[in-house]
PDB file of C-alpha atoms in Angstrom:
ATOM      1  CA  UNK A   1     -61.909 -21.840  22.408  1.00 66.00           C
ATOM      2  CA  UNK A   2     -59.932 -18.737  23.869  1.00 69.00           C
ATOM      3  CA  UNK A   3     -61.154 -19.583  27.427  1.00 71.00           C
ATOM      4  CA  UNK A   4     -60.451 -22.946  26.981  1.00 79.00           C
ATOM      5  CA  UNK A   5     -56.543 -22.718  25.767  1.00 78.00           C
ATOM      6  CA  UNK A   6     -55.783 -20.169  27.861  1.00 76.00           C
ATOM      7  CA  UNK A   7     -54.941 -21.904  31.155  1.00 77.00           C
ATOM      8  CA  UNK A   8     -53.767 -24.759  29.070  1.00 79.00           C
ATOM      9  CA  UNK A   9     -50.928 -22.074  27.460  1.00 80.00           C
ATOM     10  CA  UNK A  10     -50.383 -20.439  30.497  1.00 76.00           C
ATOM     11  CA  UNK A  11     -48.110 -23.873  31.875  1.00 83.00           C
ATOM     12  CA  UNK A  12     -46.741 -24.326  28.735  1.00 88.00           C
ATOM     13  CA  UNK A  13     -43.205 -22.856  28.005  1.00 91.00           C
ATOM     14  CA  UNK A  14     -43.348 -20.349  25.056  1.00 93.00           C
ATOM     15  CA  UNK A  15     -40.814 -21.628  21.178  1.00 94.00           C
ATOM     16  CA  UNK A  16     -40.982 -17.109  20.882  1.00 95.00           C
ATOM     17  CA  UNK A  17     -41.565 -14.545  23.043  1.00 95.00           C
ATOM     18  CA  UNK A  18     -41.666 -10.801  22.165  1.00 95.00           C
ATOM     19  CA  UNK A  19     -42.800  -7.566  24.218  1.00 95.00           C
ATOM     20  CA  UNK A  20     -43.135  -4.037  23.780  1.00 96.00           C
ATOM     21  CA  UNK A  21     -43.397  -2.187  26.674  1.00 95.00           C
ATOM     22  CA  UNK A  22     -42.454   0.808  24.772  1.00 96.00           C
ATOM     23  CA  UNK A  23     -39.686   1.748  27.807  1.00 94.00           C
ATOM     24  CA  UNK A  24     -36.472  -0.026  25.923  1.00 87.00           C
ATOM     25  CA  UNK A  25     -35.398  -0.162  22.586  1.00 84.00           C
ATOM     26  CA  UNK A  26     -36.392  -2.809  20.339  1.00 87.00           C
ATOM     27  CA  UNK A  27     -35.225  -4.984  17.803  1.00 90.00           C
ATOM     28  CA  UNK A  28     -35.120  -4.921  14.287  1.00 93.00           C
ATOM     29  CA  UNK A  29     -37.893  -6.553  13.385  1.00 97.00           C
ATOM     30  CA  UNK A  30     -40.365  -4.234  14.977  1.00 97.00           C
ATOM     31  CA  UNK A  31     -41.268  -1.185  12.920  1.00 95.00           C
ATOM     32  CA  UNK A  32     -43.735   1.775  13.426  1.00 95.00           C
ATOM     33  CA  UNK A  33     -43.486   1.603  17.473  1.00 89.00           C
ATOM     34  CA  UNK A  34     -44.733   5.391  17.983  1.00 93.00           C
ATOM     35  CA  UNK A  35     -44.326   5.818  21.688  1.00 95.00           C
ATOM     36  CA  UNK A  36     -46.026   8.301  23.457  1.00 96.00           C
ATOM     37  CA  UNK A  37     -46.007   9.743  27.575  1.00 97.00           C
ATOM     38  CA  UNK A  38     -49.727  11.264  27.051  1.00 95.00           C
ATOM     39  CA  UNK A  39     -51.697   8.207  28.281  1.00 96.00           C
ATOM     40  CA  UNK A  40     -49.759   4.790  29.760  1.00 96.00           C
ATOM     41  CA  UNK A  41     -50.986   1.584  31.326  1.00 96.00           C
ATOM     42  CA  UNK A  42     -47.005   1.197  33.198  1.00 95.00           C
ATOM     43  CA  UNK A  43     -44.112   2.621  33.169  1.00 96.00           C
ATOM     44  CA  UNK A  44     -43.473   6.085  31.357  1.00 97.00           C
ATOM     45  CA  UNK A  45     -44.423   5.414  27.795  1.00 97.00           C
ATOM     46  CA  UNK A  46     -47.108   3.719  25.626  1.00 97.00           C
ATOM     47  CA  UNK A  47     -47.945   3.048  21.731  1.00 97.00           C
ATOM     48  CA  UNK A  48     -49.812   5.605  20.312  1.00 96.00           C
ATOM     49  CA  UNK A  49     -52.195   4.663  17.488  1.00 96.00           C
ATOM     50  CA  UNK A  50     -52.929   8.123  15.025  1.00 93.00           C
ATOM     51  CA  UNK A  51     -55.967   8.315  13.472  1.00 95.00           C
ATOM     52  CA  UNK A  52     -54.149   9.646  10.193  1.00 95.00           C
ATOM     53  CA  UNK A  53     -51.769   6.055  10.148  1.00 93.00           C
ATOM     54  CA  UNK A  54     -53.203   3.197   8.372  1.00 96.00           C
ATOM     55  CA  UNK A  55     -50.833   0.514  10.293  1.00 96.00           C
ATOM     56  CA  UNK A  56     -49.558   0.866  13.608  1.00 96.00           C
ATOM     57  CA  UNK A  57     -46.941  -1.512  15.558  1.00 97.00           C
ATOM     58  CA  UNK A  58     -45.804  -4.066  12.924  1.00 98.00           C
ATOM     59  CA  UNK A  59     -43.513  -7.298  13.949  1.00 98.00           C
ATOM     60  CA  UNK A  60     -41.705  -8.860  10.914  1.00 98.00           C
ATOM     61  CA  UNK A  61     -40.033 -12.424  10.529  1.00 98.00           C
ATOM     62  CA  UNK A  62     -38.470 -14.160   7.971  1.00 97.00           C
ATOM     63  CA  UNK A  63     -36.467 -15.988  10.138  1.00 97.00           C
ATOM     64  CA  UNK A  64     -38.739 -18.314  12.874  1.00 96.00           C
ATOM     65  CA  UNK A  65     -37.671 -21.993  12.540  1.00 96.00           C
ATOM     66  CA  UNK A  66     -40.405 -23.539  14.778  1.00 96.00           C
ATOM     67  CA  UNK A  67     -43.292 -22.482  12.033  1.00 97.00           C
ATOM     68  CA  UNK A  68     -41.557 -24.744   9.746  1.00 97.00           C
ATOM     69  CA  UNK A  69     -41.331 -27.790  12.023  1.00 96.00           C
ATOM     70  CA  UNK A  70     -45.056 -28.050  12.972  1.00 94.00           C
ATOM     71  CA  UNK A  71     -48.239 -25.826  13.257  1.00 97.00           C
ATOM     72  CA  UNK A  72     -48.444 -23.397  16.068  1.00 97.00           C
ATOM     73  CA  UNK A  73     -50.533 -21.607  18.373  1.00 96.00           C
ATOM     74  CA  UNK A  74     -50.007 -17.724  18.616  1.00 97.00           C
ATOM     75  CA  UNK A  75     -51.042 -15.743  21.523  1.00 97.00           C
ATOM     76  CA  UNK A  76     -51.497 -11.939  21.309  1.00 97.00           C
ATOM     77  CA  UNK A  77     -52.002  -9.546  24.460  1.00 97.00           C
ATOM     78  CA  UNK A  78     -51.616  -6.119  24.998  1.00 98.00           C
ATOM     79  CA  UNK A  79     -53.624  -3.606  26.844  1.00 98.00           C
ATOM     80  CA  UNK A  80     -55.661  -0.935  25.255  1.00 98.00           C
ATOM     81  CA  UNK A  81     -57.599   2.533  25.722  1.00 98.00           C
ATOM     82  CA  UNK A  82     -59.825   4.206  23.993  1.00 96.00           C
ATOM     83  CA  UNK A  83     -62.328   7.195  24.207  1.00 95.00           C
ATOM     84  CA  UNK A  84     -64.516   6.444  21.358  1.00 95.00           C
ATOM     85  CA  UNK A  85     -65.262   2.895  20.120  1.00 94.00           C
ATOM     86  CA  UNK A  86     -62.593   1.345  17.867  1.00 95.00           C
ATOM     87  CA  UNK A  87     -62.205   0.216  14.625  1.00 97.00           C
ATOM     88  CA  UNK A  88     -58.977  -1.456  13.996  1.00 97.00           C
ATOM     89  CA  UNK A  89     -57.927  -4.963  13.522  1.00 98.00           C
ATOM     90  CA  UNK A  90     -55.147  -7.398  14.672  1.00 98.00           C
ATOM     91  CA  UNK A  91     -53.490  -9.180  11.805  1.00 98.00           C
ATOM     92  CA  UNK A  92     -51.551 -12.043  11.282  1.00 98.00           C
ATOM     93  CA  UNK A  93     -50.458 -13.271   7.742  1.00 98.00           C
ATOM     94  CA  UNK A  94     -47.487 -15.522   6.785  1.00 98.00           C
ATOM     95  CA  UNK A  95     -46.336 -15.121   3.008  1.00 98.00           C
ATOM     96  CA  UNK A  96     -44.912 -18.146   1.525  1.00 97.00           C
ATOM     97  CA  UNK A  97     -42.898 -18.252  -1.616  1.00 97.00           C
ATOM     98  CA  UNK A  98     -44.765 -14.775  -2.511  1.00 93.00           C
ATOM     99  CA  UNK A  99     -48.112 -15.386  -2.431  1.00 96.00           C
ATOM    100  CA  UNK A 100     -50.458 -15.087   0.484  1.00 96.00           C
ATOM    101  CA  UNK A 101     -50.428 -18.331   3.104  1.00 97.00           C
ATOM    102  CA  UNK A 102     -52.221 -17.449   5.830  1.00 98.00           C
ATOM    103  CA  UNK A 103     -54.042 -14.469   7.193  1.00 98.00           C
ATOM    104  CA  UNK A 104     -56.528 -13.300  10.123  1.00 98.00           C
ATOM    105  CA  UNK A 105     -57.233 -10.740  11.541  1.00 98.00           C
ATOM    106  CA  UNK A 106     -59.540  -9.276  14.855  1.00 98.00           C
ATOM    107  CA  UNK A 107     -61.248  -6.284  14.823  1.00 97.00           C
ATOM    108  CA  UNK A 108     -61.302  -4.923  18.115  1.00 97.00           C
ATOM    109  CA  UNK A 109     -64.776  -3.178  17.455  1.00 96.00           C
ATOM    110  CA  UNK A 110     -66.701  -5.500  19.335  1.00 92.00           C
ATOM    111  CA  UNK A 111     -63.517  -6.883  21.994  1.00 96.00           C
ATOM    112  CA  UNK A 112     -62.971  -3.444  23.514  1.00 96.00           C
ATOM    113  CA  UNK A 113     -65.898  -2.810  25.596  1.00 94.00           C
ATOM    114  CA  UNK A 114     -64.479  -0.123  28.188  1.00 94.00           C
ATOM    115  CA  UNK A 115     -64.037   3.639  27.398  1.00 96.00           C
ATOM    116  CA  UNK A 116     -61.742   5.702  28.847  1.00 97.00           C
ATOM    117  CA  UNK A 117     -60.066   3.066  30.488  1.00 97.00           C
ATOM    118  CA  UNK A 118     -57.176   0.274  29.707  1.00 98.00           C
ATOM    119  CA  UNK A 119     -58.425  -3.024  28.861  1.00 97.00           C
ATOM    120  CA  UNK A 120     -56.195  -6.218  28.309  1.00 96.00           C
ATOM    121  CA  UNK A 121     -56.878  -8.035  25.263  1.00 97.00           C
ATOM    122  CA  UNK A 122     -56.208 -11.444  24.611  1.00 96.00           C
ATOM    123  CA  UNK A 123     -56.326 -13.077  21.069  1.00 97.00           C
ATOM    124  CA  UNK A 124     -55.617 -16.772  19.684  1.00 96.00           C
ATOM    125  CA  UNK A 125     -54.277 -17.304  16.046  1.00 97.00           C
ATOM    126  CA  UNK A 126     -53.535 -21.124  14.639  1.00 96.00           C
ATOM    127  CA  UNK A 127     -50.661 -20.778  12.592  1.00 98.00           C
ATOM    128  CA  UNK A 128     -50.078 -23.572   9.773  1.00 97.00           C
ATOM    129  CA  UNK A 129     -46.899 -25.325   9.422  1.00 97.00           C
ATOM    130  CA  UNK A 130     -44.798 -23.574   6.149  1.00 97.00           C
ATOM    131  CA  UNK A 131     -43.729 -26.405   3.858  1.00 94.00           C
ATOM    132  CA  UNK A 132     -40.762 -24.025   2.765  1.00 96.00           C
ATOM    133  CA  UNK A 133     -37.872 -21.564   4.096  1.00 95.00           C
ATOM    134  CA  UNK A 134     -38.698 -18.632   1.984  1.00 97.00           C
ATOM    135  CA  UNK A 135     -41.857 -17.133   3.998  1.00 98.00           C
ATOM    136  CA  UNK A 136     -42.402 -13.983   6.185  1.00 98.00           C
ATOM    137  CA  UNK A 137     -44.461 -14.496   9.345  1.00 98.00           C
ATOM    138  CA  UNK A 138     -45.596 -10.797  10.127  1.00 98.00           C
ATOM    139  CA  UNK A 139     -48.444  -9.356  13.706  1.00 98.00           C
ATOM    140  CA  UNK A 140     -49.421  -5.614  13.076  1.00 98.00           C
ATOM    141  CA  UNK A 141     -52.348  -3.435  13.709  1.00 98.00           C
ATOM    142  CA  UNK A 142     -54.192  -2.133  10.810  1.00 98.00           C
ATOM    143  CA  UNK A 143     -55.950   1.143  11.276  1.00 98.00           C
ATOM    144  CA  UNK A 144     -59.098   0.551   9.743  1.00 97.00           C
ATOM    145  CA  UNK A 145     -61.259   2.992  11.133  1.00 97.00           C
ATOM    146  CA  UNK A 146     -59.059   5.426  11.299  1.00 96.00           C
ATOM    147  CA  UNK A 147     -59.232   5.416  15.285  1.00 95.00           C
ATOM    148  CA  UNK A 148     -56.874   6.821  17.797  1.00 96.00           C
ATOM    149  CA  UNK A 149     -55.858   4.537  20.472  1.00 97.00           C
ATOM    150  CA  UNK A 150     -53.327   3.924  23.139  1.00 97.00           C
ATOM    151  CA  UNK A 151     -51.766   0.762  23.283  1.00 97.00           C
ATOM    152  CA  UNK A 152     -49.338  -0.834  25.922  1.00 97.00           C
ATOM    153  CA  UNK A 153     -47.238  -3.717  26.733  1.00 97.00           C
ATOM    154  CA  UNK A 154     -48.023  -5.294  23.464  1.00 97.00           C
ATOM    155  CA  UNK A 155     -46.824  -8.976  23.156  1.00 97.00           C
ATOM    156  CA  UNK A 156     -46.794 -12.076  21.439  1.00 97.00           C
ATOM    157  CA  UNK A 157     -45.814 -15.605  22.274  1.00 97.00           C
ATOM    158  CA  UNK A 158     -45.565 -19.020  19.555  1.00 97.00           C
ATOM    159  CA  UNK A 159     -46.369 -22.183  21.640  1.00 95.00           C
TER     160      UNK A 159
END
């Protein structure tokens, strides 16, 4: 389990770390970072989720040599607000030689419980080891629900 791993993870050295903090530019495989200065958990800027965009922050790999070499363990955690309930998810998927590999997803529905206030979230993922070099490993949000949401310091980590 989540509570389980974590403190496990937490002395454990990371194979990737990313983080958007929305405050520096980012690299190329991040697309669709919409910062905004209305609403931030630190610093000047956040990630601004419209209600009108189906998928919000989106990380893309095609290139992560530790996901061939074993299975990992993904950790996602970013902070959140809201002033309605949300309905948008968290995906992971990894295509391999063009079809589908591996995907799930959270939807935050029931994992944001405050209102009007930043929450940190914290999600787990077991990635599979890919038997073969052509594959993209990709973390977005997916708008379900059409909600709008501010999002900050968004990261991930590959153990």
């Amino acid at each position: 389990s989540l509570h389980d791993a974590l403190p496990i993870l937490k002395t454990k050295k990371a194979g990737i770390e990313e983080i958007v903090t929305f405050e520096n530019p980012i690299n190329a495989c991040w697309q669709n970072f919409n910062p905004t200065n209305n609403n931030v958990a630190n610093g000047s800027f956040s990630g601004y989720l419209n209600p009108d965009v189906v998928y919000g922050l989106t990380y893309k790999n095609k290139d992560l040599p530790l996901l061939t070499s074993h299975s990992r363990t993904l950790l996602v955690t970013s902070c959140f607000f809201a002033k309605e309930v949300v309905d948008f998810e968290v995906v992971t998927t990894i295509t391999a030689d063009g079809r589908n590999f591996y995907y799930k997803s959270y939807n935050l529905k029931k994992i944001i419980r405050k209102i009007n206030s930043w929450e940190e979230v914290t999600l787990l993922f077991q990635l599979p080891k890919i038997e073969t070099k052509d594959y993209e490993f990709a973390l977005y949000i997916w708008n379900t629900g059409k909600t709008e949401c501010y999002y900050d310091d968004f990261a991930f980590r590959i153990y």
